[in-house]
Coordinates of C-alpha atoms in Angstrom, one line a residue:
M526 CA -88.0 151.6 28.8
D527 CA -89.1 155.1 30.2
K528 CA -86.0 157.4 29.5
H529 CA -87.7 160.3 31.1
A530 CA -88.5 158.2 34.3
L531 CA -85.1 157.0 34.4
V532 CA -83.9 160.7 34.5
C533 CA -86.3 161.8 36.7
R534 CA -85.3 159.0 39.1
N535 CA -81.9 159.9 39.0
I536 CA -82.4 163.4 39.6
L537 CA -84.9 162.4 42.9
E538 CA -81.9 160.2 44.1
H539 CA -78.9 162.5 43.3
P540 CA -80.4 166.4 43.5
Q541 CA -76.8 167.5 42.6
I542 CA -76.0 165.2 39.7
T543 CA -74.2 166.5 36.5
Q544 CA -75.2 165.9 32.8
R545 CA -71.9 164.0 32.6
E546 CA -73.1 161.7 35.6
L547 CA -76.2 161.4 34.3
A548 CA -74.9 160.0 31.0
Q549 CA -72.7 157.7 32.7
A550 CA -75.4 156.5 35.2
M551 CA -77.7 155.9 32.2
E552 CA -75.1 154.4 29.7
V553 CA -75.9 157.0 27.1
S554 CA -73.8 159.7 25.3
L555 CA -73.9 163.7 26.5
G556 CA -75.7 164.4 23.4
S557 CA -78.7 162.1 24.2
I558 CA -78.8 163.3 27.9
N559 CA -78.8 166.8 26.7
R560 CA -82.2 165.9 24.2
M561 CA -83.6 164.0 27.3
I562 CA -83.2 166.8 29.8
K563 CA -84.4 169.2 27.1
E564 CA -87.7 167.0 26.4
C565 CA -87.9 166.6 30.5
T566 CA -87.9 170.5 30.8
E567 CA -90.5 171.0 28.1
Q568 CA -92.7 168.1 29.5
E569 CA -92.1 170.0 32.8
L570 CA -90.9 166.9 34.4
I571 CA -87.8 168.7 35.9
T572 CA -86.9 172.6 36.3
V573 CA -83.2 173.6 35.9
Q574 CA -82.2 175.9 38.9
P575 CA -79.8 179.0 39.0
D576 CA -77.0 176.7 40.1
G577 CA -77.7 174.7 37.1
H578 CA -78.8 171.7 38.9
Y579 CA -82.1 170.1 38.6
Q580 CA -85.1 169.9 40.4
L581 CA -88.0 167.3 39.9
T582 CA -91.5 169.0 39.7
A583 CA -94.9 167.5 40.9
R584 CA -95.4 166.3 37.6
G585 CA -92.0 164.4 37.4
K586 CA -93.0 162.9 41.0
E587 CA -96.4 161.9 39.7
L588 CA -94.7 160.1 36.7
L589 CA -92.5 158.1 38.8
E590 CA -95.4 156.5 41.0
Q591 CA -96.3 154.1 38.3
Y592 CA -92.9 153.0 38.6
R593 CA -92.7 152.9 42.7
V594 CA -91.4 149.3 43.5
D595 CA -93.9 147.7 45.9
G596 CA -91.7 144.8 47.4
A597 CA -89.3 142.0 47.0
V598 CA -89.7 138.2 46.9
I599 CA -86.3 136.5 48.1
I600 CA -85.9 132.7 47.0
A601 CA -84.6 130.7 50.0
A602 CA -86.2 127.1 49.6
G603 CA -83.1 125.0 48.4
F604 CA -80.7 122.6 49.7
G605 CA -77.4 124.2 48.3
S606 CA -75.6 120.7 48.0
R607 CA -72.4 122.3 46.5
F608 CA -71.9 124.1 50.1
V609 CA -72.1 120.8 52.2
P610 CA -71.2 120.4 54.9
L611 CA -71.8 124.1 55.9
T612 CA -75.7 123.6 54.5
F613 CA -76.3 120.7 56.6
E614 CA -76.3 123.0 59.4
T615 CA -77.0 126.6 57.8
P616 CA -79.3 127.2 54.7
K617 CA -77.0 128.6 51.9
G618 CA -78.5 132.4 52.2
L619 CA -77.6 132.2 56.2
L620 CA -74.0 131.7 55.7
E621 CA -71.6 134.7 56.3
V622 CA -69.7 136.6 53.9
F623 CA -67.3 139.1 55.9
G624 CA -69.1 138.6 59.0
E625 CA -72.5 139.5 57.5
R626 CA -75.3 137.1 56.5
M627 CA -75.9 137.0 52.6
I628 CA -79.7 137.4 53.0
E629 CA -79.4 140.0 55.7
R630 CA -77.5 142.2 53.7
Q631 CA -79.8 142.2 50.8
I632 CA -82.7 142.9 53.3
K633 CA -80.6 146.0 54.8
Q634 CA -80.1 147.1 51.4
L635 CA -84.0 146.8 50.2
H636 CA -85.0 148.6 53.5
Q637 CA -82.2 151.8 52.2
A638 CA -84.0 151.7 49.1
G639 CA -87.5 152.4 51.1
I640 CA -88.5 148.8 50.4
T641 CA -89.8 146.9 53.4
D642 CA -92.7 144.7 52.3
I643 CA -90.2 141.6 51.8
T644 CA -91.7 137.7 51.6
I645 CA -89.0 135.0 51.7
V646 CA -89.8 131.9 50.1
V647 CA -88.4 129.0 52.6
G648 CA -88.1 125.3 52.5
Y649 CA -85.2 123.2 53.8
L650 CA -84.4 124.1 57.4
K651 CA -87.4 126.8 57.2
E652 CA -87.2 127.3 60.8
K653 CA -83.6 129.0 60.6
F654 CA -85.1 132.0 58.8
E655 CA -88.1 132.5 61.6
Y656 CA -85.7 135.2 63.4
L657 CA -86.1 137.4 60.3
I658 CA -89.7 138.1 60.9
D659 CA -89.2 139.9 64.5
K660 CA -85.6 141.4 63.2
Y661 CA -86.3 142.9 59.8
Q662 CA -90.6 142.2 59.7
V663 CA -90.2 140.2 56.8
K664 CA -92.8 137.5 55.8
L665 CA -92.2 133.6 55.4
L666 CA -94.1 131.7 52.6
Y667 CA -93.4 128.1 52.8
N668 CA -92.8 126.1 49.4
K669 CA -93.6 122.5 50.1
E670 CA -92.1 121.0 46.6
Y671 CA -88.8 122.5 47.7
A672 CA -87.1 119.3 47.8
E673 CA -88.6 117.8 44.4
K674 CA -88.6 120.9 42.1
N675 CA -86.7 123.9 40.9
T676 CA -87.1 127.5 41.3
L677 CA -89.8 127.6 38.3
A678 CA -92.0 125.9 41.2
T679 CA -90.9 128.4 43.7
V680 CA -92.1 131.5 41.9
Y681 CA -95.2 129.6 41.0
H682 CA -95.8 129.2 44.6
A683 CA -95.4 133.1 45.1
R684 CA -97.1 134.2 42.3
K685 CA -99.8 135.6 43.9
L686 CA -97.1 138.3 45.1
F687 CA -96.4 139.6 42.1
E688 CA -99.9 140.1 40.6
G689 CA -100.5 144.0 39.8
R690 CA -97.2 145.0 41.5
N691 CA -93.7 146.0 40.9
M692 CA -91.6 143.5 42.5
Y693 CA -87.8 142.5 42.9
L694 CA -86.9 138.6 42.9
L695 CA -84.0 138.0 44.3
A696 CA -81.7 135.0 45.5
S697 CA -81.0 134.7 49.2
D698 CA -77.4 133.7 48.3
N699 CA -76.5 136.4 46.1
W700 CA -73.9 139.2 47.7
M701 CA -74.2 142.7 46.3
R702 CA -71.1 144.7 46.9
E703 CA -72.9 148.2 46.3
N704 CA -76.5 148.8 47.1
M705 CA -78.3 148.2 43.5
Y706 CA -82.2 148.5 44.7
H707 CA -83.9 151.7 44.1
A708 CA -87.7 153.3 45.1
Y709 CA -88.1 153.3 41.3
E710 CA -87.7 151.2 38.8
C711 CA -88.4 152.0 34.9
C712 CA -88.5 148.9 33.2
A713 CA -88.4 145.0 33.9
W714 CA -85.1 143.6 34.1
Y715 CA -82.2 141.0 34.7
S716 CA -78.9 141.9 36.3
S717 CA -76.0 140.8 34.0
V718 CA -72.0 140.9 34.1
F719 CA -69.5 140.5 31.7
Q720 CA -67.5 137.2 31.8
E721 CA -64.5 136.7 29.6
G722 CA -63.5 133.3 28.3
E723 CA -65.6 130.2 28.2
T724 CA -68.5 130.4 30.3
S725 CA -71.5 127.7 31.2
E726 CA -73.6 130.8 32.4
W727 CA -76.7 131.9 30.8
C728 CA -75.6 134.4 27.9
L729 CA -77.6 137.5 26.6
S730 CA -77.6 139.2 23.2
F731 CA -79.4 142.4 23.6
N732 CA -79.8 145.6 21.3
K733 CA -78.6 149.0 21.6
K734 CA -81.5 150.1 24.1
G735 CA -80.4 147.2 26.4
K736 CA -83.8 144.9 25.4
I737 CA -83.0 141.1 25.9
L738 CA -83.4 139.7 22.6
H739 CA -81.7 135.9 23.2
V740 CA -81.0 133.8 25.7
E741 CA -78.2 131.0 25.2
I742 CA -76.7 128.7 28.0
G743 CA -72.8 128.7 27.7
G744 CA -70.8 130.9 25.5
R745 CA -67.7 133.1 25.2
D746 CA -67.0 136.5 26.3
S747 CA -70.5 137.3 26.9
W748 CA -72.8 139.4 29.1
V749 CA -74.6 136.8 31.7
M750 CA -77.8 136.6 33.5
Y751 CA -76.2 137.0 37.2
G752 CA -77.9 138.1 40.2
P753 CA -81.2 139.6 40.9
A754 CA -84.0 140.5 38.7
F755 CA -86.7 143.0 38.5
F756 CA -90.5 142.2 37.4
S757 CA -92.7 145.3 36.6
R758 CA -96.5 144.5 37.0
E759 CA -96.8 144.8 33.1
W760 CA -94.1 141.9 33.0
S761 CA -95.7 139.9 35.6
D762 CA -99.1 140.3 34.0
F763 CA -97.4 138.8 30.7
F764 CA -95.2 136.3 32.4
L765 CA -97.0 134.8 35.4
P766 CA -99.7 133.0 33.1
V767 CA -97.0 131.3 31.3
L768 CA -94.9 130.4 34.2
E769 CA -98.1 128.9 35.6
A770 CA -98.7 126.5 32.0
Y771 CA -94.8 125.5 32.1
Y772 CA -95.8 124.6 35.9
A773 CA -98.1 122.3 35.0
I774 CA -96.3 120.5 32.2
P775 CA -94.2 117.3 32.9
G776 CA -90.8 117.2 32.6
T777 CA -90.5 121.1 33.9
E778 CA -89.8 119.8 37.7
Q779 CA -86.4 120.6 37.5
F780 CA -86.6 123.9 35.5
H781 CA -85.6 127.1 36.9
W782 CA -87.9 130.0 36.3
E783 CA -85.3 131.3 34.1
N784 CA -86.2 128.5 31.9
V785 CA -89.6 129.8 30.9
Y786 CA -87.8 133.0 30.0
L787 CA -85.1 131.8 27.9
E788 CA -87.6 129.7 25.8
L789 CA -90.0 133.2 25.8
A790 CA -86.8 135.0 24.4
N791 CA -86.0 132.4 21.9
G792 CA -89.3 131.9 20.6
T793 CA -89.8 128.3 21.6
A794 CA -92.4 128.6 24.5
Q795 CA -95.6 128.5 22.3
K796 CA -94.4 125.1 20.5
R797 CA -94.0 123.6 24.1
L798 CA -97.0 124.7 25.5
L799 CA -99.5 123.7 22.4
E800 CA -97.7 120.2 22.7
S801 CA -98.7 119.5 26.3
E802 CA -102.2 119.0 27.0
S803 CA -101.7 119.3 30.8
A804 CA -100.4 123.0 30.1
R805 CA -103.9 124.1 29.4
P806 CA -104.8 126.6 31.7
K807 CA -108.4 126.1 33.5
G808 CA -111.0 127.1 31.2
Q809 CA -108.9 127.8 28.5
S810 CA -108.2 125.7 25.6
L811 CA -104.5 125.5 24.4
K812 CA -105.5 126.6 21.0
N813 CA -106.1 129.7 22.3
F814 CA -103.3 130.1 24.7
R815 CA -101.2 131.9 22.6
I816 CA -98.3 134.1 23.5
D817 CA -98.4 137.7 21.9
K818 CA -95.0 138.7 20.1
E819 CA -95.5 142.2 21.5
H820 CA -95.1 141.0 25.2
P821 CA -93.4 143.4 27.4
D822 CA -89.6 143.7 27.3
L823 CA -87.0 142.3 29.6
Y824 CA -83.9 144.7 29.8
I825 CA -80.4 144.0 30.5
N826 CA -79.2 145.6 33.8
R827 CA -75.3 145.6 33.5
Q828 CA -73.3 145.6 36.5
P829 CA -69.6 146.1 37.1
S830 CA -67.2 143.0 37.6
N831 CA -66.9 143.2 41.4
Q832 CA -70.6 144.1 42.2
V833 CA -72.4 141.0 42.0
Y834 CA -71.4 137.4 43.4
E835 CA -73.5 134.1 42.8
F836 CA -71.1 131.9 44.9
E837 CA -71.5 128.4 42.8
N838 CA -69.5 126.4 45.5
L839 CA -67.5 126.4 48.7
E840 CA -64.2 127.0 47.1
E841 CA -65.5 130.2 45.6
L842 CA -66.6 131.5 48.8
R843 CA -63.0 130.5 50.0
R844 CA -61.2 132.5 47.5
F845 CA -63.7 135.5 48.6
D846 CA -63.9 135.6 52.0
P847 CA -60.7 134.1 53.8
K848 CA -62.6 133.2 56.7
Y849 CA -63.7 130.0 55.1
Q850 CA -60.2 128.5 54.5
N851 CA -59.6 127.9 57.9
H852 CA -62.3 128.7 60.2
S853 CA -65.7 127.9 58.8
D854 CA -66.9 127.4 62.2
N855 CA -68.5 124.0 61.0
E856 CA -68.4 121.2 63.0
A857 CA -67.7 118.4 60.3
M858 CA -64.8 120.7 58.6
E859 CA -63.4 121.0 62.0
L860 CA -63.5 117.3 62.8
V861 CA -61.9 116.3 59.2
S862 CA -59.4 119.1 60.2
R863 CA -58.5 117.5 63.3
T864 CA -58.9 114.0 62.3
F865 CA -56.0 114.5 59.5
Q866 CA -54.1 117.6 61.4
V867 CA -54.4 119.6 58.1
P868 CA -55.9 123.2 57.9
E869 CA -59.2 123.5 56.2
S870 CA -57.9 124.8 53.0
D871 CA -56.6 121.4 52.3
I872 CA -60.1 119.5 52.5
R873 CA -61.1 119.9 49.0
N874 CA -63.2 118.5 45.9
I875 CA -66.1 118.3 48.8
K876 CA -69.4 116.8 47.2
C877 CA -72.6 116.1 48.9
L878 CA -73.5 112.2 48.8
K879 CA -76.4 112.1 50.9
A880 CA -78.9 114.4 52.8
G881 CA -81.5 112.3 54.2
M882 CA -83.3 112.5 57.9
T883 CA -81.1 109.8 59.3
N884 CA -77.6 110.5 57.8
K885 CA -76.1 113.1 55.9
S886 CA -72.5 112.6 54.3
F887 CA -70.1 114.4 52.0
L888 CA -67.2 113.2 50.3
F889 CA -63.9 115.0 50.3
S890 CA -60.2 114.4 49.6
V891 CA -57.1 115.1 51.8
S892 CA -53.3 114.8 50.1
S893 CA -55.3 113.1 47.5
R894 CA -56.8 110.6 48.8
Q895 CA -60.8 110.4 49.0
Y896 CA -63.0 109.9 52.2
I897 CA -66.4 110.0 53.3
C898 CA -67.9 111.8 56.6
R899 CA -71.1 110.7 57.8
I900 CA -73.0 113.1 59.7
P901 CA -76.0 111.8 61.7
G902 CA -79.3 113.5 61.5
P903 CA -81.2 115.3 64.0
G904 CA -82.8 112.7 66.4
T905 CA -80.9 110.1 65.4
E906 CA -79.6 109.2 68.6
L907 CA -83.4 108.4 69.2
L908 CA -83.4 105.3 66.8
I909 CA -79.6 104.4 66.5
N910 CA -77.5 103.8 69.3
R911 CA -74.0 104.9 68.0
K912 CA -72.0 103.1 71.1
Q913 CA -73.8 99.9 69.6
E914 CA -72.6 100.5 66.4
A915 CA -69.0 101.4 67.6
A916 CA -69.0 98.2 69.3
V917 CA -69.9 96.1 66.3
Y918 CA -67.1 97.6 63.9
K919 CA -64.8 96.8 66.7
A920 CA -66.0 93.2 66.7
V921 CA -65.8 92.7 63.1
Q922 CA -62.0 94.4 62.7
P923 CA -60.3 91.5 62.8
L924 CA -62.3 89.9 59.5
G925 CA -61.2 93.0 57.2
I926 CA -64.5 92.9 55.6
T927 CA -65.7 96.6 56.5
E928 CA -65.0 100.0 54.9
H929 CA -61.8 101.3 56.4
V930 CA -62.8 103.5 59.2
V931 CA -60.5 106.2 59.9
Y932 CA -62.7 108.1 62.6
F933 CA -65.8 106.6 64.6
N934 CA -67.3 109.0 67.6
G935 CA -69.2 106.3 69.3
E936 CA -71.2 109.5 71.1
N937 CA -72.4 111.4 68.4
G938 CA -71.6 108.5 65.4
Y939 CA -69.9 111.2 63.5
K940 CA -67.8 108.7 61.3
I941 CA -65.0 109.4 58.4
S942 CA -64.1 106.2 56.1
E943 CA -62.5 105.8 53.2
Y944 CA -63.9 106.1 49.7
Y945 CA -63.2 103.5 47.2
E946 CA -62.6 105.2 43.8
G947 CA -64.2 102.4 41.1
A948 CA -66.5 100.4 43.5
R949 CA -69.8 99.4 42.7
N950 CA -72.8 98.3 44.6
S951 CA -74.1 94.9 44.5
D952 CA -76.6 94.2 41.7
P953 CA -79.6 92.4 43.4
N954 CA -80.4 90.7 40.0
N955 CA -77.0 89.5 39.0
W956 CA -77.0 86.2 40.8
Q957 CA -73.2 85.9 40.6
D958 CA -73.1 88.8 42.8
V959 CA -75.7 87.8 45.0
G960 CA -73.9 84.7 45.9
Q961 CA -70.5 86.3 46.7
C962 CA -72.5 88.5 48.9
M963 CA -74.2 85.6 51.2
K964 CA -70.7 84.0 51.2
L965 CA -69.6 86.9 53.0
L966 CA -72.6 87.2 55.4
K967 CA -72.1 83.5 56.2
Q968 CA -68.5 84.4 57.0
V969 CA -69.8 87.1 59.5
H970 CA -72.0 84.4 60.9
Q971 CA -69.6 81.8 61.3
A972 CA -66.7 83.7 62.8
G973 CA -67.9 83.2 66.4
L974 CA -68.2 87.0 66.9
S975 CA -70.4 88.5 69.5
V976 CA -71.2 91.9 71.0
D977 CA -73.3 92.8 74.0
H978 CA -76.8 94.0 72.6
S979 CA -79.1 92.3 70.4
F980 CA -81.2 93.1 67.3
D981 CA -84.7 92.5 69.1
I982 CA -87.3 92.4 66.3
R983 CA -90.4 92.3 68.9
E984 CA -88.8 95.5 70.8
R985 CA -88.4 97.4 67.5
I986 CA -91.7 96.8 66.3
E987 CA -93.2 98.1 69.6
F988 CA -90.5 100.8 69.6
Y989 CA -91.7 102.1 65.7
E990 CA -95.2 101.3 66.8
N991 CA -95.3 103.7 69.8
L992 CA -93.3 106.6 67.8
C993 CA -96.1 106.4 65.0
R994 CA -98.7 106.5 67.6
T995 CA -97.2 109.8 69.2
H996 CA -96.3 111.3 66.0
G997 CA -99.7 111.0 63.7
G998 CA -100.9 107.5 64.1
I999 CA -100.9 104.5 62.2
P1000 CA -102.8 104.8 59.0
F1001 CA -103.5 101.2 57.9
E1002 CA -106.9 100.4 58.0
D1003 CA -106.4 96.5 59.1
Y1004 CA -103.5 97.3 61.3
G1005 CA -104.9 95.8 64.5
Q1006 CA -105.6 92.4 62.5
V1007 CA -102.0 92.4 60.8
R1008 CA -100.7 93.2 64.0
G1009 CA -101.9 90.2 65.9
R1010 CA -100.5 88.2 63.0
M1011 CA -96.9 89.6 63.5
T1012 CA -97.3 88.9 67.3
K1013 CA -98.1 84.8 66.1
L1014 CA -95.2 84.8 64.2
M1015 CA -92.7 85.8 66.6
D1016 CA -94.1 83.8 69.0
R1017 CA -93.4 81.0 66.8
L1018 CA -90.0 81.9 66.4
D1019 CA -89.5 82.2 70.0
S1020 CA -90.7 78.7 70.4
M1021 CA -88.2 77.4 67.5
D1022 CA -85.0 78.3 69.7
R1023 CA -83.1 79.5 66.8
P1024 CA -79.4 79.9 66.9
V1025 CA -78.2 83.4 67.2
T1026 CA -74.9 85.1 65.6
L1027 CA -73.8 88.4 65.0
A1028 CA -76.0 89.8 62.2
H1029 CA -75.9 92.8 60.1
V1030 CA -79.6 93.4 59.5
D1031 CA -79.4 95.8 56.9
S1032 CA -78.2 93.9 54.2
V1033 CA -79.7 95.5 51.6
A1034 CA -77.8 95.3 48.3
D1035 CA -76.1 99.0 48.4
N1036 CA -74.2 98.0 51.4
F1037 CA -72.3 95.5 49.4
L1038 CA -69.5 97.4 47.9
F1039 CA -67.2 95.3 45.0
L1040 CA -63.7 97.2 44.9
A1041 CA -62.0 97.4 42.0
D1042 CA -59.5 94.6 43.0
G1043 CA -62.4 92.2 43.3
S1044 CA -62.8 92.5 47.1
I1045 CA -66.2 93.0 48.5
R1046 CA -66.9 95.2 51.8
L1047 CA -70.1 95.3 53.8
I1048 CA -70.6 98.7 55.1
D1049 CA -73.1 100.6 57.2
W1050 CA -73.5 98.4 60.4
E1051 CA -76.2 100.7 62.3
Y1052 CA -78.6 98.1 62.9
A1053 CA -76.4 95.4 63.9
G1054 CA -76.7 93.1 66.9
M1055 CA -76.9 89.7 68.1
C1056 CA -79.8 87.8 66.4
D1057 CA -81.3 85.1 64.0
P1058 CA -78.3 84.9 61.1
L1059 CA -81.5 84.1 58.8
I1060 CA -82.8 87.6 59.5
D1061 CA -80.0 88.8 57.0
I1062 CA -81.4 86.5 54.5
A1063 CA -84.7 88.2 54.9
M1064 CA -83.7 91.8 55.0
C1065 CA -81.8 91.2 52.0
A1066 CA -84.8 89.5 50.2
I1067 CA -87.1 92.7 51.2
Y1068 CA -84.6 95.2 50.2
S1069 CA -84.2 94.1 47.0
Y1070 CA -88.1 93.2 46.4
Y1071 CA -87.8 89.7 45.8
N1072 CA -90.9 87.4 45.0
E1073 CA -91.1 84.2 46.6
E1074 CA -89.0 82.0 44.2
Q1075 CA -86.4 84.8 44.1
T1076 CA -86.3 84.5 48.3
D1077 CA -85.9 80.5 48.2
R1078 CA -83.1 80.9 45.5
L1079 CA -81.6 83.3 47.7
T1080 CA -82.0 81.0 50.8
E1081 CA -80.2 78.3 48.9
L1082 CA -77.6 80.5 47.8
Y1083 CA -76.8 81.3 51.6
L1084 CA -77.3 77.8 53.3
E1085 CA -75.7 76.2 49.9
R1086 CA -78.3 73.0 50.1
R1087 CA -82.0 73.1 50.3
P1088 CA -83.7 74.5 53.3
T1089 CA -85.4 72.5 56.0
K1090 CA -88.9 73.4 56.6
D1091 CA -87.9 75.2 59.9
E1092 CA -85.4 77.4 58.0
L1093 CA -88.0 78.4 55.4
T1094 CA -90.5 78.9 58.1
A1095 CA -88.1 81.2 59.7
V1096 CA -86.8 83.2 56.5
Y1097 CA -90.5 83.9 55.7
S1098 CA -91.5 84.9 59.1
Y1099 CA -88.5 87.3 59.1
V1100 CA -89.9 88.5 55.6
A1101 CA -93.0 89.5 57.2
L1102 CA -92.0 90.8 60.3
G1103 CA -89.2 92.9 58.4
G1104 CA -91.5 94.2 56.0
F1105 CA -94.0 95.2 59.2
L1106 CA -91.2 96.9 60.9
W1107 CA -89.7 98.7 58.0
S1108 CA -93.8 99.7 57.0
L1109 CA -93.8 101.5 60.5
W1110 CA -90.2 103.2 60.3
A1111 CA -91.4 104.6 56.9
V1112 CA -94.8 105.7 58.3
Y1113 CA -93.0 107.4 61.2
K1114 CA -90.4 109.3 58.9
S1115 CA -93.4 110.4 56.7
H1116 CA -94.8 112.1 59.7
L1117 CA -91.6 113.9 60.3
G1118 CA -92.0 115.0 56.3
E1119 CA -89.8 112.6 54.6
E1120 CA -92.0 110.3 51.9
F1121 CA -90.9 106.9 50.7
G1122 CA -93.7 106.5 47.8
E1123 CA -94.6 103.5 47.2
Y1124 CA -91.9 101.6 49.5
T1125 CA -94.6 101.8 52.6
L1126 CA -97.1 99.8 50.5
I1127 CA -94.7 97.1 49.5
M1128 CA -93.3 96.7 52.7
Y1129 CA -96.9 96.2 54.4
R1130 CA -97.5 93.8 51.6
Y1131 CA -94.6 91.6 52.6
A1132 CA -96.1 91.4 56.1
K1133 CA -99.3 90.0 54.9
R1134 CA -98.3 87.9 52.1
Y1135 CA -95.3 85.9 54.0
Y1136 CA -97.5 85.6 57.0
Q1137 CA -100.0 83.5 54.9
R1138 CA -97.0 81.9 53.3
V1139 CA -96.0 80.7 56.7
Q1140 CA -99.3 79.5 57.5
E1141 CA -99.3 77.3 54.3
L1142 CA -96.2 75.9 55.2
C1143 CA -97.0 74.8 58.5
A1144 CA -100.3 73.7 57.9
P1145 CA -100.8 70.1 58.6
V1146 CA -100.7 67.5 55.8

């Protein structure tokens, strides 16, 4: 750390500063400040004015130029799962604290320090940040890996912005009471606050000069890494190649960028790099990729206890800003409050359960009982008719086999249901489980229930087919041929004049709940409608990735006897058609940005393989 430059910076920012104030600002003794003032005067960096105050000289200003901050990178790509349901609608950094969005507060503080070259690395709900371009002239950088990887990858994608520059690295969801940014920074640092008692934060050990020597996750009565960081160009020149190497190492996907620094500080980084061949930088062998023991230092930047805030969850935010206790301006929270007739502050223990594109859901408790709130994703109304779903729940209610629904809105699909502590999903490889699930399905099919709508697989295939074609196309090379085969299967089923009952259609193992008392519930009736009951057997088979032998066994469990040729023909046809339908569904979702890995291929293979099986079954003897 350049102490002389730090003296010059303080004098430049506070021309009337006294020696005592300088000592306090730099956390050194009056004797040390006296000595530094003398050295700065001798080097003609400052002059002492007749009134006793100090003035920066041209040489002092020249010294500071190498420490001028060039810009800032703000990390804002993550989802913020501990702030659901607020972050279902709004990225964490755009949440307000005392009426001001956290990221905007930081941008304004940077501007006050003269720092206007600001890049925000976005990912989740990236469009929400677009307005900042016009309002503050920031730049946005999209991190396409935001959903799968942590901040190591975020900094990796922004690494070019740090090269040869002095840069702040900030988190969009930090809140700083006072402006702690400067036009000049005299060393690389990480912000730190002191935490009393036990802590799970990253604890720092450092020497008298403030150089960080060791980092340990968890500790007691310690200074911890908390808040923003500053990367000098020298620090970036050393650190970024190491971070790039770590990025390439399998198993580091969930690393924070600080994990790399922790291993550097603790002397274990070289070992990790040498043990991983995939970490080799281009054109460089691992044997030559060595970390210089004399690398640039990172210093602790100690802050007062009430200066930096990293809100870990909604409960912390509630304690800090009273607004969030009862008026979060969040639709889901307001709904729960109205449904249970309690203030929002009584909604506790909130946890994210699902954050997909079709549905989002969170767990919460009211009066010591737990519930799940489902929030339909944007565009879901195009895929699922919520009025029909509500009609199904009403129809099956007398059976007492669904989850206990506390609230259901047939207009927008919001649902609140009871959470069953100790419940487990069905195990598709446990045939005792499967047998009980089949009995439950048969109970539904034989109950004589009806609704006014059907599940028409021909209509659904055409529907998703059109969606795929208007959103990016259908990628399968032989799609036309396979589509023709599916039409033949549907025509054959129509000619068989199969019986129709209320069918669940989404009979995946995860939708069967085994409760602690031994009873079973069948949940999530979004796709249910009047259809051939054997479609439920087929859907159960493909969701469980069953082969032909397992599918036959499943069918026998349901029927409680050997199936007829027509029944096997129907089951195999629905397996093929179900695979075809869900492969189209997955293709459409991938066009919207949600990937399903090999699921698409597996479903398409079901369409091909079981079409062939139907042909073999129905071939003349």
